[in-house]
mmCIF file of C-alpha atoms in Angstrom:
data_model
loop_
_atom_site.group_PDB
_atom_site.id
_atom_site.type_symbol
_atom_site.label_atom_id
_atom_site.label_comp_id
_atom_site.label_asym_id
_atom_site.label_seq_id
_atom_site.Cartn_x
_atom_site.Cartn_y
_atom_site.Cartn_z
ATOM 1 C CA UNK T 1 -5.694 9.989 -2.340
ATOM 2 C CA UNK T 2 -2.876 7.479 -2.620
ATOM 3 C CA UNK T 3 -1.999 8.442 -6.183
ATOM 4 C CA UNK T 4 1.147 10.132 -7.386
ATOM 5 C CA UNK T 5 0.659 11.850 -10.739
ATOM 6 C CA UNK T 6 3.694 12.115 -12.990
ATOM 7 C CA UNK T 7 4.276 14.093 -16.182
ATOM 8 C CA UNK T 8 5.263 14.085 -18.954
ATOM 9 C CA UNK T 9 4.863 10.489 -20.077
ATOM 10 C CA UNK T 10 7.791 10.870 -22.456
ATOM 11 C CA UNK T 11 10.482 13.449 -22.985
ATOM 12 C CA UNK T 12 13.104 14.085 -25.650
ATOM 13 C CA UNK T 13 16.005 16.353 -24.739
ATOM 14 C CA UNK T 14 19.123 17.342 -26.617
ATOM 15 C CA UNK T 15 22.494 16.421 -25.185
ATOM 16 C CA UNK T 16 23.584 19.065 -22.710
ATOM 17 C CA UNK T 17 20.038 20.243 -22.096
ATOM 18 C CA UNK T 18 17.937 20.177 -18.933
ATOM 19 C CA UNK T 19 15.397 17.400 -18.386
ATOM 20 C CA UNK T 20 12.490 18.233 -16.074
ATOM 21 C CA UNK T 21 9.982 15.706 -14.760
ATOM 22 C CA UNK T 22 7.122 16.692 -12.490
ATOM 23 C CA UNK T 23 5.075 14.854 -9.876
ATOM 24 C CA UNK T 24 2.098 15.804 -7.732
ATOM 25 C CA UNK T 25 0.469 14.083 -4.779
ATOM 26 C CA UNK T 26 -2.572 14.449 -2.554
ATOM 27 C CA UNK T 27 -1.791 12.403 0.533
ATOM 28 C CA UNK T 28 -0.165 14.637 3.141
ATOM 29 C CA UNK T 29 0.882 11.546 5.088
ATOM 30 C CA UNK T 30 3.659 10.866 2.586
ATOM 31 C CA UNK T 31 6.982 11.442 4.349
ATOM 32 C CA UNK T 32 9.692 10.574 1.845
ATOM 33 C CA UNK T 33 9.949 11.195 -1.896
ATOM 34 C CA UNK T 34 12.505 9.207 -3.927
ATOM 35 C CA UNK T 35 13.215 9.195 -7.637
ATOM 36 C CA UNK T 36 14.171 5.974 -9.368
ATOM 37 C CA UNK T 37 15.856 5.331 -12.711
ATOM 38 C CA UNK T 38 15.147 2.149 -14.616
ATOM 39 C CA UNK T 39 16.927 0.764 -17.657
ATOM 40 C CA UNK T 40 15.350 -1.973 -19.801
ATOM 41 C CA UNK T 41 15.722 -5.382 -18.209
ATOM 42 C CA UNK T 42 16.830 -3.945 -14.873
ATOM 43 C CA UNK T 43 15.181 -3.147 -11.580
ATOM 44 C CA UNK T 44 14.689 0.495 -10.554
ATOM 45 C CA UNK T 45 17.729 2.159 -8.992
ATOM 46 C CA UNK T 46 17.500 5.012 -6.492
ATOM 47 C CA UNK T 47 18.727 8.306 -7.937
ATOM 48 C CA UNK T 48 17.987 10.875 -5.283
ATOM 49 C CA UNK T 49 15.412 11.392 -2.541
ATOM 50 C CA UNK T 50 14.025 14.197 -0.398
ATOM 51 C CA UNK T 51 12.009 14.678 2.772
ATOM 52 C CA UNK T 52 9.149 17.237 2.902
ATOM 53 C CA UNK T 53 10.994 19.539 5.310
ATOM 54 C CA UNK T 54 13.576 20.344 2.611
ATOM 55 C CA UNK T 55 12.791 22.454 -0.472
ATOM 56 C CA UNK T 56 15.701 21.365 -2.654
ATOM 57 C CA UNK T 57 18.346 18.674 -2.780
ATOM 58 C CA UNK T 58 21.166 18.398 -5.273
ATOM 59 C CA UNK T 59 23.416 15.442 -6.029
ATOM 60 C CA UNK T 60 25.723 15.940 -8.967
ATOM 61 C CA UNK T 61 23.637 16.665 -12.077
ATOM 62 C CA UNK T 62 20.391 15.650 -10.349
ATOM 63 C CA UNK T 63 18.245 18.075 -8.334
ATOM 64 C CA UNK T 64 14.909 17.591 -6.605
ATOM 65 C CA UNK T 65 12.751 20.646 -6.046
ATOM 66 C CA UNK T 66 9.985 20.196 -3.474
ATOM 67 C CA UNK T 67 6.970 22.471 -2.938
ATOM 68 C CA UNK T 68 5.139 21.268 0.153
ATOM 69 C CA UNK T 69 2.264 23.765 -0.062
ATOM 70 C CA UNK T 70 1.546 22.854 -3.677
ATOM 71 C CA UNK T 71 2.163 19.149 -3.010
ATOM 72 C CA UNK T 72 4.452 18.960 -6.005
ATOM 73 C CA UNK T 73 8.016 17.868 -6.577
ATOM 74 C CA UNK T 74 10.219 17.672 -9.621
ATOM 75 C CA UNK T 75 13.432 16.149 -10.881
ATOM 76 C CA UNK T 76 15.878 18.261 -12.859
ATOM 77 C CA UNK T 77 18.685 16.578 -14.787
ATOM 78 C CA UNK T 78 21.300 19.116 -15.774
ATOM 79 C CA UNK T 79 23.642 18.605 -18.728
ATOM 80 C CA UNK T 80 21.609 15.607 -19.884
ATOM 81 C CA UNK T 81 23.642 12.820 -21.511
ATOM 82 C CA UNK T 82 22.662 9.951 -23.834
ATOM 83 C CA UNK T 83 23.459 7.589 -20.953
ATOM 84 C CA UNK T 84 20.617 9.204 -18.996
ATOM 85 C CA UNK T 85 18.116 7.743 -21.484
ATOM 86 C CA UNK T 86 15.916 5.592 -19.251
ATOM 87 C CA UNK T 87 12.546 5.534 -17.534
ATOM 88 C CA UNK T 88 12.246 7.702 -14.437
ATOM 89 C CA UNK T 89 9.753 7.115 -11.654
ATOM 90 C CA UNK T 90 8.852 9.412 -8.811
ATOM 91 C CA UNK T 91 7.529 7.779 -5.673
ATOM 92 C CA UNK T 92 6.204 8.634 -2.252
ATOM 93 C CA UNK T 93 6.397 6.624 0.934
ATOM 94 C CA UNK T 94 3.686 6.278 3.522
ATOM 95 C CA UNK T 95 5.006 6.408 7.055
ATOM 96 C CA UNK T 96 5.167 3.240 9.149
ATOM 97 C CA UNK T 97 7.050 1.055 6.729
ATOM 98 C CA UNK T 98 8.519 0.970 3.263
ATOM 99 C CA UNK T 99 5.396 1.064 1.096
ATOM 100 C CA UNK T 100 6.125 3.160 -1.982
ATOM 101 C CA UNK T 101 3.449 4.600 -4.256
ATOM 102 C CA UNK T 102 4.940 5.187 -7.697
ATOM 103 C CA UNK T 103 4.153 7.633 -10.449
ATOM 104 C CA UNK T 104 3.419 6.268 -13.909
ATOM 105 C CA UNK T 105 6.941 6.869 -15.212
ATOM 106 C CA UNK T 106 8.607 9.149 -17.750
ATOM 107 C CA UNK T 107 10.538 7.723 -20.667
ATOM 108 C CA UNK T 108 13.480 10.054 -21.249
ATOM 109 C CA UNK T 109 15.490 10.041 -24.454
ATOM 110 C CA UNK T 110 18.572 12.212 -24.737
ATOM 111 C CA UNK T 111 19.584 12.807 -28.334
ATOM 112 C CA UNK T 112 23.028 13.707 -29.632
ATOM 113 C CA UNK J 1 28.387 -6.513 -1.124
ATOM 114 C CA UNK J 2 26.026 -8.512 -3.317
ATOM 115 C CA UNK J 3 22.805 -6.838 -4.400
ATOM 116 C CA UNK J 4 19.253 -8.103 -4.150
ATOM 117 C CA UNK J 5 18.925 -11.385 -5.985
ATOM 118 C CA UNK J 6 15.734 -12.870 -7.369
ATOM 119 C CA UNK J 7 15.102 -16.330 -8.699
ATOM 120 C CA UNK J 8 14.098 -17.435 -11.169
ATOM 121 C CA UNK J 9 14.632 -14.570 -13.612
ATOM 122 C CA UNK J 10 12.084 -15.875 -16.105
ATOM 123 C CA UNK J 11 9.085 -18.116 -15.650
ATOM 124 C CA UNK J 12 6.322 -19.359 -17.930
ATOM 125 C CA UNK J 13 3.175 -20.831 -16.418
ATOM 126 C CA UNK J 14 -0.331 -21.636 -17.580
ATOM 127 C CA UNK J 15 -3.601 -20.335 -16.197
ATOM 128 C CA UNK J 16 -4.705 -22.025 -13.007
ATOM 129 C CA UNK J 17 -1.216 -23.021 -11.909
ATOM 130 C CA UNK J 18 0.578 -21.565 -8.915
ATOM 131 C CA UNK J 19 4.036 -20.045 -8.725
ATOM 132 C CA UNK J 20 6.602 -19.224 -6.044
ATOM 133 C CA UNK J 21 9.186 -16.495 -6.499
ATOM 134 C CA UNK J 22 12.217 -16.053 -4.293
ATOM 135 C CA UNK J 23 14.124 -12.988 -3.109
ATOM 136 C CA UNK J 24 17.401 -12.763 -1.200
ATOM 137 C CA UNK J 25 17.923 -9.274 0.233
ATOM 138 C CA UNK J 26 21.224 -7.502 0.639
ATOM 139 C CA UNK J 27 23.110 -8.918 3.616
ATOM 140 C CA UNK J 28 22.006 -7.162 6.806
ATOM 141 C CA UNK J 29 18.769 -5.833 5.336
ATOM 142 C CA UNK J 30 15.703 -6.720 7.354
ATOM 143 C CA UNK J 31 12.852 -5.320 5.281
ATOM 144 C CA UNK J 32 11.730 -6.913 2.025
ATOM 145 C CA UNK J 33 9.015 -5.469 -0.196
ATOM 146 C CA UNK J 34 7.426 -6.869 -3.343
ATOM 147 C CA UNK J 35 6.111 -4.907 -6.320
ATOM 148 C CA UNK J 36 4.345 -5.831 -9.525
ATOM 149 C CA UNK J 37 5.285 -3.936 -12.687
ATOM 150 C CA UNK J 38 3.105 -4.000 -15.805
ATOM 151 C CA UNK J 39 2.874 -1.638 -18.802
ATOM 152 C CA UNK J 40 -0.739 -0.828 -17.978
ATOM 153 C CA UNK J 41 -0.669 -0.432 -14.186
ATOM 154 C CA UNK J 42 2.949 0.562 -13.657
ATOM 155 C CA UNK J 43 4.672 -0.262 -10.385
ATOM 156 C CA UNK J 44 2.286 -1.418 -7.688
ATOM 157 C CA UNK J 45 3.089 -2.367 -4.115
ATOM 158 C CA UNK J 46 2.180 -5.917 -3.133
ATOM 159 C CA UNK J 47 3.404 -6.320 0.458
ATOM 160 C CA UNK J 48 6.284 -5.719 2.829
ATOM 161 C CA UNK J 49 7.834 -8.044 5.363
ATOM 162 C CA UNK J 50 9.951 -7.123 8.348
ATOM 163 C CA UNK J 51 11.234 -9.586 10.947
ATOM 164 C CA UNK J 52 9.118 -12.365 9.423
ATOM 165 C CA UNK J 53 5.910 -10.326 9.823
ATOM 166 C CA UNK J 54 3.854 -8.643 7.141
ATOM 167 C CA UNK J 55 4.068 -4.936 7.921
ATOM 168 C CA UNK J 56 2.207 -3.461 4.933
ATOM 169 C CA UNK J 57 -0.125 -4.844 2.302
ATOM 170 C CA UNK J 58 -1.234 -3.473 -1.055
ATOM 171 C CA UNK J 59 -4.556 -3.888 -2.829
ATOM 172 C CA UNK J 60 -4.103 -7.285 -4.392
ATOM 173 C CA UNK J 61 -6.393 -10.314 -4.092
ATOM 174 C CA UNK J 62 -5.701 -13.067 -1.600
ATOM 175 C CA UNK J 63 -4.187 -15.208 -4.374
ATOM 176 C CA UNK J 64 -1.044 -13.187 -3.782
ATOM 177 C CA UNK J 65 0.766 -14.112 -0.588
ATOM 178 C CA UNK J 66 4.228 -13.941 0.825
ATOM 179 C CA UNK J 67 6.427 -14.834 3.699
ATOM 180 C CA UNK J 68 9.795 -14.009 5.159
ATOM 181 C CA UNK J 69 12.236 -16.365 6.769
ATOM 182 C CA UNK J 70 14.488 -15.811 9.782
ATOM 183 C CA UNK J 71 17.446 -15.027 7.479
ATOM 184 C CA UNK J 72 15.322 -12.254 5.851
ATOM 185 C CA UNK J 73 14.952 -14.143 2.579
ATOM 186 C CA UNK J 74 11.433 -13.832 1.219
ATOM 187 C CA UNK J 75 9.119 -15.709 -1.074
ATOM 188 C CA UNK J 76 5.919 -14.681 -2.760
ATOM 189 C CA UNK J 77 3.311 -17.071 -4.036
ATOM 190 C CA UNK J 78 0.577 -16.559 -6.584
ATOM 191 C CA UNK J 79 -2.095 -19.224 -6.714
ATOM 192 C CA UNK J 80 -4.609 -19.914 -9.483
ATOM 193 C CA UNK J 81 -2.717 -17.823 -12.017
ATOM 194 C CA UNK J 82 -4.635 -15.559 -14.382
ATOM 195 C CA UNK J 83 -3.490 -14.067 -17.679
ATOM 196 C CA UNK J 84 -3.408 -10.640 -16.022
ATOM 197 C CA UNK J 85 -0.771 -11.815 -13.567
ATOM 198 C CA UNK J 86 1.826 -11.648 -16.335
ATOM 199 C CA UNK J 87 4.252 -9.037 -15.084
ATOM 200 C CA UNK J 88 7.702 -8.248 -13.801
ATOM 201 C CA UNK J 89 7.784 -8.970 -10.072
ATOM 202 C CA UNK J 90 10.323 -6.882 -8.228
ATOM 203 C CA UNK J 91 11.729 -7.358 -4.779
ATOM 204 C CA UNK J 92 13.311 -4.520 -2.814
ATOM 205 C CA UNK J 93 15.210 -4.565 0.463
ATOM 206 C CA UNK J 94 16.225 -1.936 2.984
ATOM 207 C CA UNK J 95 18.261 -1.917 6.189
ATOM 208 C CA UNK J 96 15.576 -0.757 8.605
ATOM 209 C CA UNK J 97 17.753 -0.889 11.697
ATOM 210 C CA UNK J 98 16.355 0.484 14.931
ATOM 211 C CA UNK J 99 17.017 4.203 14.893
ATOM 212 C CA UNK J 100 18.934 3.850 11.661
ATOM 213 C CA UNK J 101 18.395 4.777 8.035
ATOM 214 C CA UNK J 102 15.222 3.191 6.772
ATOM 215 C CA UNK J 103 14.682 5.089 3.599
ATOM 216 C CA UNK J 104 16.663 3.584 0.764
ATOM 217 C CA UNK J 105 15.131 0.594 -0.941
ATOM 218 C CA UNK J 106 17.345 -1.393 -3.284
ATOM 219 C CA UNK J 107 15.599 -3.298 -6.033
ATOM 220 C CA UNK J 108 16.505 -6.626 -7.553
ATOM 221 C CA UNK J 109 16.383 -7.320 -11.306
ATOM 222 C CA UNK J 110 12.948 -8.907 -11.054
ATOM 223 C CA UNK J 111 11.307 -12.125 -12.135
ATOM 224 C CA UNK J 112 9.521 -11.959 -15.471
ATOM 225 C CA UNK J 113 6.363 -14.096 -15.165
ATOM 226 C CA UNK J 114 4.404 -14.992 -18.281
ATOM 227 C CA UNK J 115 1.032 -16.681 -17.877
ATOM 228 C CA UNK J 116 -0.293 -18.492 -20.965
#
């Protein structure tokens, strides 16, 4: 019940295209859903996050769509750039602290 | 403002030894969490400390332990190292002020531990 399932495992997108990564969860106690970006040799960096009482949040080229009834959320990267090539992790936080349960990651490659 | 710092960045140990990793959170941050990252298991939560007390714990054996000091700096210790403990160990900090924003966790660059 603590799992967060993430897909796809890898993704290749053309420059200027839209990258879409999906996550699903079971635990309704999760109260905060962040997305992290990780480059090789670096720690994960927070991209954007959403709470379950909001259906969509947009920050620049990054948008989270959240479907509470389906227990699914997704990251959309508009106008994808080669610099966006990285591994993306969705996560979910259990209330009462900062424990994050992470998805398995999506390796994104944006080609010219 | 300086980010989360972790020392050492790289470490090589042999099976059976013990190791201590250090994390200095962002100034003013009171919560420190530790994660293990491996290609096979991904990112897994180890434990979280807040005000020198363990607030959350993941599903790791008792060989993994941690502590937090009064200045919020944290250490984690792994005793009797096994080959499977080879991983990137990440530390993350967040503000966690009373009534304030608790959500954002900032990660350090990690300590790469290799067990031979």
